[in-house]
mmCIF file with all atom_site columns, C-alpha atoms and ligand atoms in Angstrom:
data_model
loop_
_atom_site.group_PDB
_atom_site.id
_atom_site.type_symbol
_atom_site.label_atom_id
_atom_site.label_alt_id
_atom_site.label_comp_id
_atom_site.label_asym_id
_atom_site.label_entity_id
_atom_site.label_seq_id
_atom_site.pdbx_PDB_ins_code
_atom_site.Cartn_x
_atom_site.Cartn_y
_atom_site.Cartn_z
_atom_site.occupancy
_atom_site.B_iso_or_equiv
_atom_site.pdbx_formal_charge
_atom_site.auth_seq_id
_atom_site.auth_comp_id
_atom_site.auth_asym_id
_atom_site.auth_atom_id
_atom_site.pdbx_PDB_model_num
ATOM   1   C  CA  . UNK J 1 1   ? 0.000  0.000  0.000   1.00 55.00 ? 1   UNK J CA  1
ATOM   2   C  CA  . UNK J 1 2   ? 3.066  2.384  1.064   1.00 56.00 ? 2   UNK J CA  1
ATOM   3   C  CA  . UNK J 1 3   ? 4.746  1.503  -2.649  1.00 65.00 ? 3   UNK J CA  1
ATOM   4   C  CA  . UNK J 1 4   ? 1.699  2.767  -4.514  1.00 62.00 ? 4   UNK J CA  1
ATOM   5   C  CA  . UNK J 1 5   ? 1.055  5.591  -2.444  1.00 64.00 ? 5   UNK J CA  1
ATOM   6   C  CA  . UNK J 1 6   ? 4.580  6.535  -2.973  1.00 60.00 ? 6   UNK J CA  1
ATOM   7   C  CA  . UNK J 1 7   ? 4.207  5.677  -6.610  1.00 62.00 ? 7   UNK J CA  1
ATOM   8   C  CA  . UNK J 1 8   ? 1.132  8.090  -7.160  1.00 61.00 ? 8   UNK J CA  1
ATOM   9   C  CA  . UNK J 1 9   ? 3.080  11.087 -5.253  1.00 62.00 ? 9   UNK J CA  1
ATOM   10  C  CA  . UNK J 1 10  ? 5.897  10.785 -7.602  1.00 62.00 ? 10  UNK J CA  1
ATOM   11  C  CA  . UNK J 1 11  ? 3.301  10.710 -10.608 1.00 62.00 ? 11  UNK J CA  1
ATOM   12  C  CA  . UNK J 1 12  ? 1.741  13.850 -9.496  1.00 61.00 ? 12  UNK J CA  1
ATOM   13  C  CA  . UNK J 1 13  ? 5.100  15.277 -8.591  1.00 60.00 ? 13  UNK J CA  1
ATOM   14  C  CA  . UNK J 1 14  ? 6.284  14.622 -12.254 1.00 58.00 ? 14  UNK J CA  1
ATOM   15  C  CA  . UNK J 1 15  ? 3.012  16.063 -13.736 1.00 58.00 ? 15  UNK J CA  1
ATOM   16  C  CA  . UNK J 1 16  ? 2.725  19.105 -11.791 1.00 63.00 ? 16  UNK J CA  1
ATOM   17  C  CA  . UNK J 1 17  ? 6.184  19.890 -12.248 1.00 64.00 ? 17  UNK J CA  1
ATOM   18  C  CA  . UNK J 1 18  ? 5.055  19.744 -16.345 1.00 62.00 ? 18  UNK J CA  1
ATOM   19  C  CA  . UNK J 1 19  ? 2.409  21.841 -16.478 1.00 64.00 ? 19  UNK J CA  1
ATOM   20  C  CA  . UNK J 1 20  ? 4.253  24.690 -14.193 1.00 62.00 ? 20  UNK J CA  1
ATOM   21  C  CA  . UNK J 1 21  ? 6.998  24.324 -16.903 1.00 65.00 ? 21  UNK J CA  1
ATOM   22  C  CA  . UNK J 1 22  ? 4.763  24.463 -20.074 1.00 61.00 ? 22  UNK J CA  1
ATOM   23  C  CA  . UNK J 1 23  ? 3.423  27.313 -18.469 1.00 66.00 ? 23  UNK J CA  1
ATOM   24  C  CA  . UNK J 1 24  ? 6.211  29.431 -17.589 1.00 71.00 ? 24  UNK J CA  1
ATOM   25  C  CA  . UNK J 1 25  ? 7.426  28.888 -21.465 1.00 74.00 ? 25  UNK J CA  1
ATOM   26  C  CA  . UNK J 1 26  ? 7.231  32.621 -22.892 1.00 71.00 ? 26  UNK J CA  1
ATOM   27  C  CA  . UNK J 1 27  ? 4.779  32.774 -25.554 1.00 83.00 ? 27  UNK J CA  1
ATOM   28  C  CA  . UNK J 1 28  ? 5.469  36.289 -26.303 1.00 87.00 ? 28  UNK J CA  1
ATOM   29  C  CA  . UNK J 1 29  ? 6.566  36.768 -30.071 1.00 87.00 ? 29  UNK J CA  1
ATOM   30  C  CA  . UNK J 1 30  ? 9.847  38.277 -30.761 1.00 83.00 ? 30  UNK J CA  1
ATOM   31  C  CA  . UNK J 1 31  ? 9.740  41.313 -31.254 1.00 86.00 ? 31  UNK J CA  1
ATOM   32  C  CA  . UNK J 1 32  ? 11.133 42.835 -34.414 1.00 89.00 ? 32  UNK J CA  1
ATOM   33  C  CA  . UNK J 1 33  ? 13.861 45.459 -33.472 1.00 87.00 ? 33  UNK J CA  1
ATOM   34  C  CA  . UNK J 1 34  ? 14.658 48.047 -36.569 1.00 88.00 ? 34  UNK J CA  1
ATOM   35  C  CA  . UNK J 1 35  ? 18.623 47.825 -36.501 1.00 86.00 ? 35  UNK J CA  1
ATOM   36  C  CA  . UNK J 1 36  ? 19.180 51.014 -38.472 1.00 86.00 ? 36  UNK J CA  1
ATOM   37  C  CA  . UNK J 1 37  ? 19.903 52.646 -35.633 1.00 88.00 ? 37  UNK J CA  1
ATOM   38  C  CA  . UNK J 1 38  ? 23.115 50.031 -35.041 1.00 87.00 ? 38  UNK J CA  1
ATOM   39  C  CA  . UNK J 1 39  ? 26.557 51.846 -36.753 1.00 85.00 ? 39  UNK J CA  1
ATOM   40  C  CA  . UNK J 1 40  ? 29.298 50.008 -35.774 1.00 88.00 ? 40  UNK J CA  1
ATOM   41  C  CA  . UNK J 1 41  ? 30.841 48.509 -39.319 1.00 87.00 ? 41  UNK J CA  1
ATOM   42  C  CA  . UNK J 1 42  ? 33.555 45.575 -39.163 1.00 85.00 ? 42  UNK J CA  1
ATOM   43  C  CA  . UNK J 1 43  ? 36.606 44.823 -38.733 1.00 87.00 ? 43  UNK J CA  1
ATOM   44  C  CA  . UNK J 1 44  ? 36.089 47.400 -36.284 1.00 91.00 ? 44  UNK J CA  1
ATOM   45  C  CA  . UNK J 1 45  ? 33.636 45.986 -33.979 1.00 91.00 ? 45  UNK J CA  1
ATOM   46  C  CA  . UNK J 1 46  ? 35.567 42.704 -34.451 1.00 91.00 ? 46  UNK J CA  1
ATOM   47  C  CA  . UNK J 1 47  ? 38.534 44.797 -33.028 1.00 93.00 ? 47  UNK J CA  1
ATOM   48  C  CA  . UNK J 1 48  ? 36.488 45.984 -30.241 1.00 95.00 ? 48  UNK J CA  1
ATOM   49  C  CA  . UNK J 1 49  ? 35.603 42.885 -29.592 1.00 94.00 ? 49  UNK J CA  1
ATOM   50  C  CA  . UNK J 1 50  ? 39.369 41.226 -29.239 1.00 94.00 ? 50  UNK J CA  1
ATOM   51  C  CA  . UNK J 1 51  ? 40.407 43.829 -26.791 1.00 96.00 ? 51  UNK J CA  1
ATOM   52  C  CA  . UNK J 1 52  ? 37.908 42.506 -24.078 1.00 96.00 ? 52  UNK J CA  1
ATOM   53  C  CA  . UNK J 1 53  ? 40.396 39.113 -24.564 1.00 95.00 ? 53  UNK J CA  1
ATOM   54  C  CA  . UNK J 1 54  ? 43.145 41.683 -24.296 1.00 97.00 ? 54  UNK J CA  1
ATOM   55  C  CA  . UNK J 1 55  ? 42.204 43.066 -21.140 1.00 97.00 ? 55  UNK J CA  1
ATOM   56  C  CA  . UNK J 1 56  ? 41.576 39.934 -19.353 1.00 97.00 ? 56  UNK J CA  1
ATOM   57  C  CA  . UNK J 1 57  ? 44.782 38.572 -20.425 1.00 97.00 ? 57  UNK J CA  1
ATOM   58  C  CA  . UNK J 1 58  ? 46.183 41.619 -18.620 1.00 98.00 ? 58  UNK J CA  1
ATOM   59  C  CA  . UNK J 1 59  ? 43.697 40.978 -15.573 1.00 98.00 ? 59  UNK J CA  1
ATOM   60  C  CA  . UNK J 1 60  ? 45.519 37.311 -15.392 1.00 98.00 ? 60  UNK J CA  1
ATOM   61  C  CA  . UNK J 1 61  ? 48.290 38.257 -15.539 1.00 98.00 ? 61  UNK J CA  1
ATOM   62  C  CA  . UNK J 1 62  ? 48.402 40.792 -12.787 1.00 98.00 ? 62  UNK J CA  1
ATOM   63  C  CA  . UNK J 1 63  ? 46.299 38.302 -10.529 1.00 98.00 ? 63  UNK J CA  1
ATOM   64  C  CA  . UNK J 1 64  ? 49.237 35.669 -10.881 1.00 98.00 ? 64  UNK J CA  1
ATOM   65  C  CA  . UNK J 1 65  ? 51.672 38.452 -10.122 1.00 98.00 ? 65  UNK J CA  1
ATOM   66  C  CA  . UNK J 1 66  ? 49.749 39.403 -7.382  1.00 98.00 ? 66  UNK J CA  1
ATOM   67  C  CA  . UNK J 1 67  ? 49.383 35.965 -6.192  1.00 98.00 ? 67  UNK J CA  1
ATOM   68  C  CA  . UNK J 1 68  ? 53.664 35.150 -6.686  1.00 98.00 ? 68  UNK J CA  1
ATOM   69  C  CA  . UNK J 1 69  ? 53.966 38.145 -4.626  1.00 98.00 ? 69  UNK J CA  1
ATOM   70  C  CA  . UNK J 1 70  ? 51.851 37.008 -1.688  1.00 98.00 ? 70  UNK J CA  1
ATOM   71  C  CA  . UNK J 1 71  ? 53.384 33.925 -0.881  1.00 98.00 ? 71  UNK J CA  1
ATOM   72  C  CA  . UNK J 1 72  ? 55.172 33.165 1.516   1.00 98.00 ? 72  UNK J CA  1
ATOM   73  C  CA  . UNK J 1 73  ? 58.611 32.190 0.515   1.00 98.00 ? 73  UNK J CA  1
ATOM   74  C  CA  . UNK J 1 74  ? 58.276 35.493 -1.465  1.00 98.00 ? 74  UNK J CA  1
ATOM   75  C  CA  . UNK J 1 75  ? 56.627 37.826 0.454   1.00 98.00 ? 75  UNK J CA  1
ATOM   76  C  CA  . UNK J 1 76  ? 56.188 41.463 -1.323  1.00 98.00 ? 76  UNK J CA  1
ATOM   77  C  CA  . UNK J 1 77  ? 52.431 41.804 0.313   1.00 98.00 ? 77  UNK J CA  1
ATOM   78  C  CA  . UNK J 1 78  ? 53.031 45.695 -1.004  1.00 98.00 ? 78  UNK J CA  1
ATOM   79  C  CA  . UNK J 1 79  ? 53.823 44.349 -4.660  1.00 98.00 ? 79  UNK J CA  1
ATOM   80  C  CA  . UNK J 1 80  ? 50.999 42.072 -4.134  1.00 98.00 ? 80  UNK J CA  1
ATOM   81  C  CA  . UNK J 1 81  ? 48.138 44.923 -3.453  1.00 98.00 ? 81  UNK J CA  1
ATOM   82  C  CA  . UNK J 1 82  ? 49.222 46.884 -6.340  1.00 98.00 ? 82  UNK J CA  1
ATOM   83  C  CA  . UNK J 1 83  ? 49.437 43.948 -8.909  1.00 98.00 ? 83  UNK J CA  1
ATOM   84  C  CA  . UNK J 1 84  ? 46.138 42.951 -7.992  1.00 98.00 ? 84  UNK J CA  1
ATOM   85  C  CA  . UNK J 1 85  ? 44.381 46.188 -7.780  1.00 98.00 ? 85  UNK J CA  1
ATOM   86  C  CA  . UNK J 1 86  ? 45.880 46.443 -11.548 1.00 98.00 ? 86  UNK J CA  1
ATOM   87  C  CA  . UNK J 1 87  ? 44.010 42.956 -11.683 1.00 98.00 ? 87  UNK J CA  1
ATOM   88  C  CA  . UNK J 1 88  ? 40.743 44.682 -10.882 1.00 98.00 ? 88  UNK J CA  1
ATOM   89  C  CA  . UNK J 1 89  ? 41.664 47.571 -13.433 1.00 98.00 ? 89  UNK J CA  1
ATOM   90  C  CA  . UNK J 1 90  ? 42.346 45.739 -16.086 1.00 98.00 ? 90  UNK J CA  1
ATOM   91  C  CA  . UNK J 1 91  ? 39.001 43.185 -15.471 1.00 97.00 ? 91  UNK J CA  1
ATOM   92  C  CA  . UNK J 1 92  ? 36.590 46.834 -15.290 1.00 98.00 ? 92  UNK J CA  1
ATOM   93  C  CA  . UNK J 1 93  ? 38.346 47.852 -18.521 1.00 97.00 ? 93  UNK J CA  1
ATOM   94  C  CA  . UNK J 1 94  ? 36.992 44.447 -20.267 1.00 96.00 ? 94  UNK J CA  1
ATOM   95  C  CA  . UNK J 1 95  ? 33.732 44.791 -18.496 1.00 96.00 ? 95  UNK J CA  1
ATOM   96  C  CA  . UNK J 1 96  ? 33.778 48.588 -20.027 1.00 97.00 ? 96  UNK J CA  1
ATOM   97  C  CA  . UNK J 1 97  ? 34.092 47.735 -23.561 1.00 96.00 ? 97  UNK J CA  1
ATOM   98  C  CA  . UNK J 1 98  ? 31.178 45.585 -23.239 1.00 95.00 ? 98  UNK J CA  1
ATOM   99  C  CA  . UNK J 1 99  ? 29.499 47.949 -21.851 1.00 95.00 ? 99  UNK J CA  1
ATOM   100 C  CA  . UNK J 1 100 ? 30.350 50.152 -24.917 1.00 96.00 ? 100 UNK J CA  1
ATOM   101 C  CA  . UNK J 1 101 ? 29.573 47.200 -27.099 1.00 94.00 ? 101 UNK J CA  1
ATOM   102 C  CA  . UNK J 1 102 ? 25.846 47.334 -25.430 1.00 93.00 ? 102 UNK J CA  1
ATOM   103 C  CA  . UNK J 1 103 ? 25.516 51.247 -25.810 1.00 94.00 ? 103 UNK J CA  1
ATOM   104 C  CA  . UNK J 1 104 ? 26.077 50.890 -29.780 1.00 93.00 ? 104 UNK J CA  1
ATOM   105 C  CA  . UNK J 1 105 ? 24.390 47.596 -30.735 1.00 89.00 ? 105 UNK J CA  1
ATOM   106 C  CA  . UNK J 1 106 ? 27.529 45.576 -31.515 1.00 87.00 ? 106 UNK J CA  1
ATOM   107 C  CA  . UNK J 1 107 ? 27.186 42.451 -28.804 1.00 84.00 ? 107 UNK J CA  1
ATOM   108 C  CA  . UNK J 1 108 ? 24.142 40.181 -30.518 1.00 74.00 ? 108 UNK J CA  1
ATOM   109 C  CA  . UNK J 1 109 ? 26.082 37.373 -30.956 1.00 66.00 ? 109 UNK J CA  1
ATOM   110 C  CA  . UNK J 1 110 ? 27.712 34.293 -29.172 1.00 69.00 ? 110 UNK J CA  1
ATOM   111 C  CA  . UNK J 1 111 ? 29.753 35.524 -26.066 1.00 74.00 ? 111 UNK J CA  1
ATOM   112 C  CA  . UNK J 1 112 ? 32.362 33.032 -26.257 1.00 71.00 ? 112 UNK J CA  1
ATOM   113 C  CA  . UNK J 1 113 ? 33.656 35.589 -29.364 1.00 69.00 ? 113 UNK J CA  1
ATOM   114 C  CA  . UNK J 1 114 ? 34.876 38.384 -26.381 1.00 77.00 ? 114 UNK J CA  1
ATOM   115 C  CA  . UNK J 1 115 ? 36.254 35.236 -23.911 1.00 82.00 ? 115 UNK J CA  1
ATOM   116 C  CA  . UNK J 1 116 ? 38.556 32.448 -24.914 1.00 85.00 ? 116 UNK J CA  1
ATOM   117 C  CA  . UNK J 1 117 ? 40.552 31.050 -21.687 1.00 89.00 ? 117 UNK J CA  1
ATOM   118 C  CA  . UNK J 1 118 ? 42.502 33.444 -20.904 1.00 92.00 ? 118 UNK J CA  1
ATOM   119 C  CA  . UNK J 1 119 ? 45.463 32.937 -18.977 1.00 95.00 ? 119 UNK J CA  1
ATOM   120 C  CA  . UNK J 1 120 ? 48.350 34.398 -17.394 1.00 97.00 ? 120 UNK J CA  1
ATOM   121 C  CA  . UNK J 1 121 ? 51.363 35.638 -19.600 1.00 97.00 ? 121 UNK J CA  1
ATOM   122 C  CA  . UNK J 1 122 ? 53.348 34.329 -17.076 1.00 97.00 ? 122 UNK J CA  1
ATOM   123 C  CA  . UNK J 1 123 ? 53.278 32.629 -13.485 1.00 97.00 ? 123 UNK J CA  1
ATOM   124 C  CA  . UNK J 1 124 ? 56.548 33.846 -11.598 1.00 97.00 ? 124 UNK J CA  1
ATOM   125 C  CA  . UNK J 1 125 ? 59.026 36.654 -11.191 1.00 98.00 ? 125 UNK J CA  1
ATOM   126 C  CA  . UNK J 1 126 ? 63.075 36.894 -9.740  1.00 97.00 ? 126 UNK J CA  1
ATOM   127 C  CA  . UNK J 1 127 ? 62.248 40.389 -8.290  1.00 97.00 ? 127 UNK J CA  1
ATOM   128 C  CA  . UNK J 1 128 ? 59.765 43.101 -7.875  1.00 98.00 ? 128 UNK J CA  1
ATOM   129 C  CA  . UNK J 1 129 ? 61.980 44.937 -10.890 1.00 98.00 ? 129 UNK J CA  1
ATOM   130 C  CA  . UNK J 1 130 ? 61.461 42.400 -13.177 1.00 98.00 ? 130 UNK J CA  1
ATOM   131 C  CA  . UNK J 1 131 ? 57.515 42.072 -12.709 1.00 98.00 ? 131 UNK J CA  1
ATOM   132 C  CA  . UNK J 1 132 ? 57.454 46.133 -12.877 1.00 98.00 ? 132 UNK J CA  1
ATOM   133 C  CA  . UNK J 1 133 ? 59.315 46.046 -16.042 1.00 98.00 ? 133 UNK J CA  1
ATOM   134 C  CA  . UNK J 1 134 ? 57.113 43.029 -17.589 1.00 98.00 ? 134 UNK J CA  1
ATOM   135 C  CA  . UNK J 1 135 ? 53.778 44.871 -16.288 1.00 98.00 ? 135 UNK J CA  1
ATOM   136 C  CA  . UNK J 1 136 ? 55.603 47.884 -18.062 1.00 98.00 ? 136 UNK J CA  1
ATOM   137 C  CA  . UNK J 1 137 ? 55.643 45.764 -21.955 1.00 98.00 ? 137 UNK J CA  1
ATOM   138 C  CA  . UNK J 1 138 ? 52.505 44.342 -20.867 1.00 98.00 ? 138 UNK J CA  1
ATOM   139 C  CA  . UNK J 1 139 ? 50.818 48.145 -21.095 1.00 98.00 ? 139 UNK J CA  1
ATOM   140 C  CA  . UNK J 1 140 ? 52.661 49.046 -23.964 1.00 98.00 ? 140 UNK J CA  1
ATOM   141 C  CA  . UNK J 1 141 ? 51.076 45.806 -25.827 1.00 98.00 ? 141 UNK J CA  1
ATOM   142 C  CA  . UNK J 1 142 ? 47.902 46.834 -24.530 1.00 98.00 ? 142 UNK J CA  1
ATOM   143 C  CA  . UNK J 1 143 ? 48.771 50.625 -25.868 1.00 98.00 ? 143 UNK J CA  1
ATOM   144 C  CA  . UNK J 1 144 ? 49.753 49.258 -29.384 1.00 98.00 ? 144 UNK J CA  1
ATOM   145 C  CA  . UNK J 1 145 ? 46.460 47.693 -29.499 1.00 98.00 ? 145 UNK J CA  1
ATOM   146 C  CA  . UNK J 1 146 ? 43.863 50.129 -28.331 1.00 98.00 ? 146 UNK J CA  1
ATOM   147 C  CA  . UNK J 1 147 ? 45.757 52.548 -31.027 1.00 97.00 ? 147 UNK J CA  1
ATOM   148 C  CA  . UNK J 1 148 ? 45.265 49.873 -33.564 1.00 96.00 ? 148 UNK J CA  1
ATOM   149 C  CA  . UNK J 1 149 ? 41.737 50.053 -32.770 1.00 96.00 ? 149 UNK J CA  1
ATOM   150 C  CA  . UNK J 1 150 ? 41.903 53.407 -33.035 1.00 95.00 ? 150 UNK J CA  1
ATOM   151 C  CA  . UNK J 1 151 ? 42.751 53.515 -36.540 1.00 93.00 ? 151 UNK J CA  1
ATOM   152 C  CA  . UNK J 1 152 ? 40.845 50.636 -38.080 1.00 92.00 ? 152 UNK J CA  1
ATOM   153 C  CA  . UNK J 1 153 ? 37.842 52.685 -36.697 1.00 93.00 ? 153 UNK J CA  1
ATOM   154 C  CA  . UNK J 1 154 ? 38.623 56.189 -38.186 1.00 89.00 ? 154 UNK J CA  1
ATOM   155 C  CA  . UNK J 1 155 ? 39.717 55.204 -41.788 1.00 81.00 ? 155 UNK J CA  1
ATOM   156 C  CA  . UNK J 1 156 ? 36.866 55.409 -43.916 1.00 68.00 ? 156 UNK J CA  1
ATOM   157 C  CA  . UNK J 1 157 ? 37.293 53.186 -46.998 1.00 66.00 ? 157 UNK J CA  1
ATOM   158 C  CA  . UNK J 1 158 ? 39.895 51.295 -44.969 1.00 59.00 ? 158 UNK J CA  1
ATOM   159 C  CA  . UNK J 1 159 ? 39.361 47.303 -45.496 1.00 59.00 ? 159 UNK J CA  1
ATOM   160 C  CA  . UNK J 1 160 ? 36.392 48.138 -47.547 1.00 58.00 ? 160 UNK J CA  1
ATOM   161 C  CA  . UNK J 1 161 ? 34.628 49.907 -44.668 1.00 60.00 ? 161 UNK J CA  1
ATOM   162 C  CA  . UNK J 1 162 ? 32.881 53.271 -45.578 1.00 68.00 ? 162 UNK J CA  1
ATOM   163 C  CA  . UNK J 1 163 ? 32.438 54.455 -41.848 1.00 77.00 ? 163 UNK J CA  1
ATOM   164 C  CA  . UNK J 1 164 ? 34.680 56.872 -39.602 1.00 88.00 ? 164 UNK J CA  1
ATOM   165 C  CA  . UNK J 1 165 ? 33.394 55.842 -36.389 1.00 92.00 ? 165 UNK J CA  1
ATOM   166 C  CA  . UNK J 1 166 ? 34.255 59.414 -34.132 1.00 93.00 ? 166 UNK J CA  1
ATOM   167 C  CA  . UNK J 1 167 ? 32.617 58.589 -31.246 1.00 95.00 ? 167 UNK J CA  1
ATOM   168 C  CA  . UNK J 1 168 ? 34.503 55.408 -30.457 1.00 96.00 ? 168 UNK J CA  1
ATOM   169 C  CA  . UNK J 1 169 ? 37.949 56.420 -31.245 1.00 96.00 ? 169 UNK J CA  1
ATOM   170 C  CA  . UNK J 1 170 ? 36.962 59.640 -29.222 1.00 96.00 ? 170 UNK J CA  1
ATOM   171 C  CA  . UNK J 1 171 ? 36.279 57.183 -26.323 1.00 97.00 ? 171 UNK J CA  1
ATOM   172 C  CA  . UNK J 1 172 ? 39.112 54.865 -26.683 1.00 97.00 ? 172 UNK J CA  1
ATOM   173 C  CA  . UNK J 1 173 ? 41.587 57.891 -26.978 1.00 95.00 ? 173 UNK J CA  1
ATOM   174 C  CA  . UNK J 1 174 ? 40.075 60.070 -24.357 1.00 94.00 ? 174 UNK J CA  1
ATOM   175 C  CA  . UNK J 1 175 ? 39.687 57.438 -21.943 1.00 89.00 ? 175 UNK J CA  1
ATOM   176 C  CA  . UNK J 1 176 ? 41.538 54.371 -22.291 1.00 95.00 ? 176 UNK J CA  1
ATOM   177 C  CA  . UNK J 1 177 ? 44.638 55.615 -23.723 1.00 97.00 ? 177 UNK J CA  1
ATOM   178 C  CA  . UNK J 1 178 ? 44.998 58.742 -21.010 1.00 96.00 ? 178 UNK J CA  1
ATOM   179 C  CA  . UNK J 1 179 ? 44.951 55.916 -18.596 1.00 97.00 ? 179 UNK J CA  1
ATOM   180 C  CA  . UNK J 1 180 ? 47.596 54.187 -20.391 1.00 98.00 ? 180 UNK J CA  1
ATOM   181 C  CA  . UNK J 1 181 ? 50.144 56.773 -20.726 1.00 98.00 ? 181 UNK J CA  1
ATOM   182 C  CA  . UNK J 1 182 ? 49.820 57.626 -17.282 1.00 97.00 ? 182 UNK J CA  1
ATOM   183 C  CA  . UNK J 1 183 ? 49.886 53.766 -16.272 1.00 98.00 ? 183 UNK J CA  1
ATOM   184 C  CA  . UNK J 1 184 ? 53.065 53.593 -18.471 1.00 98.00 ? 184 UNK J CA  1
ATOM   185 C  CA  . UNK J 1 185 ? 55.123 56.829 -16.981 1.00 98.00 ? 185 UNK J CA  1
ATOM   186 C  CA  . UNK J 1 186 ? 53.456 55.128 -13.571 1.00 98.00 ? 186 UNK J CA  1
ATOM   187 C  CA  . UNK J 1 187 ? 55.206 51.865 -13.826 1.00 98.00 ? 187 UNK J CA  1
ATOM   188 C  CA  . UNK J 1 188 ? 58.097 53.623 -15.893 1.00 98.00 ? 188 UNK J CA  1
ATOM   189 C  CA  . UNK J 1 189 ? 59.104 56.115 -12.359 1.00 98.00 ? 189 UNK J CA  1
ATOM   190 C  CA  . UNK J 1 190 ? 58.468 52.972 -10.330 1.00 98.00 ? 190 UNK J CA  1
ATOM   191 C  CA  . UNK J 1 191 ? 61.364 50.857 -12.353 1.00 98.00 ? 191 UNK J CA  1
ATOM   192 C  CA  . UNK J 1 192 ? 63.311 53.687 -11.985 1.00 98.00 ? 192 UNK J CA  1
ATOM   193 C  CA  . UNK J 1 193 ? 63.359 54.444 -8.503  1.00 97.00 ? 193 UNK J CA  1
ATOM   194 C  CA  . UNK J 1 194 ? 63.122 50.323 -7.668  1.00 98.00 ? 194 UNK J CA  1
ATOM   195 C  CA  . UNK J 1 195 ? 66.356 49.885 -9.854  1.00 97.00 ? 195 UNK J CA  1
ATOM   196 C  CA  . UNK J 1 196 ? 68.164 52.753 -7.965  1.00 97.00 ? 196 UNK J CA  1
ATOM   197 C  CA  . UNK J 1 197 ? 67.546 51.136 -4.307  1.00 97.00 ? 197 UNK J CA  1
ATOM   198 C  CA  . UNK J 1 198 ? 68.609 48.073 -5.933  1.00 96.00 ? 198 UNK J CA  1
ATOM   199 C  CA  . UNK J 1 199 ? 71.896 49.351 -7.092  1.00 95.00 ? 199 UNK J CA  1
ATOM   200 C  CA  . UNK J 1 200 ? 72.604 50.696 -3.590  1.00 94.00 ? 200 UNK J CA  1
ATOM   201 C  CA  . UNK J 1 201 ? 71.360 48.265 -1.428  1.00 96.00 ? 201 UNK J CA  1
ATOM   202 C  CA  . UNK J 1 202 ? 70.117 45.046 -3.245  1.00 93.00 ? 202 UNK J CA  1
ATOM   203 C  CA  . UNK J 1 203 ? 67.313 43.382 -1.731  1.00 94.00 ? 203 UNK J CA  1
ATOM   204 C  CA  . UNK J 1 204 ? 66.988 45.695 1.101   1.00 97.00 ? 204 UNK J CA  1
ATOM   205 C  CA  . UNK J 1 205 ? 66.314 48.417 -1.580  1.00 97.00 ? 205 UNK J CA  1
ATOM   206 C  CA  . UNK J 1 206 ? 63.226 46.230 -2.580  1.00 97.00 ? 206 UNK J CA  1
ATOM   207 C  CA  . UNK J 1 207 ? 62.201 45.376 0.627   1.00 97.00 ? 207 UNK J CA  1
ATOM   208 C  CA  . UNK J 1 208 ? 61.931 48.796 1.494   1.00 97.00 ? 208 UNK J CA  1
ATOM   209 C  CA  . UNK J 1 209 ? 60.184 49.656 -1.635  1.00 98.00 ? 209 UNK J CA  1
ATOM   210 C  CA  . UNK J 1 210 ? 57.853 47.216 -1.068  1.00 98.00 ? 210 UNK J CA  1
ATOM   211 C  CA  . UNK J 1 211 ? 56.725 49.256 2.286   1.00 97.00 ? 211 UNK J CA  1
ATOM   212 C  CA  . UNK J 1 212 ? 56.236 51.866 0.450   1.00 97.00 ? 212 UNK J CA  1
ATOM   213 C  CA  . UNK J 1 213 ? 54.667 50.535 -1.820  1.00 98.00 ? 213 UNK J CA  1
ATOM   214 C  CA  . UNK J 1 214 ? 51.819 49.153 0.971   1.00 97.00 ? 214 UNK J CA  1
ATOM   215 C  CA  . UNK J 1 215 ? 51.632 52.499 2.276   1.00 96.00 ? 215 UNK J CA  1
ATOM   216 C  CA  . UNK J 1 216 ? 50.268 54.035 -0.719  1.00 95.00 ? 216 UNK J CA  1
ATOM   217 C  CA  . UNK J 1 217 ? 53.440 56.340 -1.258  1.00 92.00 ? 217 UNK J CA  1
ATOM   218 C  CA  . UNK J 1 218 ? 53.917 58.049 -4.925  1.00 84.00 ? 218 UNK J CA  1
ATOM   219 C  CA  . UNK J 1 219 ? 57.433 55.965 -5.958  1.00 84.00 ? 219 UNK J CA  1
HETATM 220 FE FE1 . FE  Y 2 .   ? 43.508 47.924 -19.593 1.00 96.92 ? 301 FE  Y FE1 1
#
């Protein structure tokens, strides 16, 4: 008697569990969007789109510096916060073009186009000066390619395009690349000063750095 009771619960489980499906399918048509109002051309939206994978290649690779420089048999915690509050920089940068992408129309398709794995250009460092001076290429490669955005987007004509899209090179240039040439003379002082205390006092030069560093001093 206990089986079948048990046997018509599960029955009337299965079956209401149906119909509240069936009837929380959306029956609503789509709805036919005009798209006139959508400008961005390729390649450069495709461009657009390959600097979000840019960016989060940076964000990886300043999380794994930040991570080298936390442990313990290392030990930089002031190398650590700044490496991984470039992390967080470099992750609202990618989360800012998409927001961009939004704005103008240009993200209808499949995601996995913006994010393909990425991963860390590297996983350890000798010194503080040496992850400085990679983070220091790393932002110039990022530079390179925000300008190469920058000019696939204002060429009219340019790989058969017939658009000079103003607003986003405006954006990119006013925004993103301020941000890099002041990261870049950022990291470029730091190096400079690091390399100095090195000179003078080896690791005791970085080790002092890297209280400054967790301070929050200007280096
Ligand atoms: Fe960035």
């Amino acid at each position: 008697m206990l089986k079948i009771t048990f046997f018509v619960v599960a029955i009337f489980v299965v079956v209401s569990d149906y119909q509240v499906q069936a009837k929380m399918q959306c029956k609503l048509p789509k709805v036919q969007i005009p798209d006139d109002w959508i400008s961005m051309v390729d390649p450069c939206t495709k461009k657009l789109k390959s600097q979000v994978q840019e960016e989060l290649i940076a964000s990886m690779t300043y999380f794994a510096m930040g991570a080298h420089f936390s442990k313990d048999t290392v030990n930089r915690p002031g190398f650590a916060k700044i490496f991984f509050e470039s992390a967080s920089e470099e992750r609202e940068h990618a989360i800012k073009i998409i927001g961009y992408l939004l704005m103008r129309g240009g993200l209808t398709q499949d995601i996995s186009q913006l994010i393909r794995d990425p991963q860390p250009l590297a996983e350890t460092w000798a010194d503080g000066l040496s992850a400085l001076k990679d983070a220091l290429k790393l932002e110039a490669h990022v530079t390179r390619k925000i300008r190469d955005i920058a000019s696939v987007c204002e060429e009219p004509g340019r790989e058969g395009q017939d658009f000079n899209d103003y607003h986003l090179v405006d954006w990119l240039t006013g925004d993103f690349l301020t941000e890099q040439y002041e990261g870049q003379r950022d990291l470029a002082g730091k190096i400079s000063n690091l390399g100095k205390m090195m000179d003078s006092h080896g690791a005791l030069g970085e080790f002092l750095f890297d209280k400054k560093l967790l301070n929050g001093e200007s280096l």
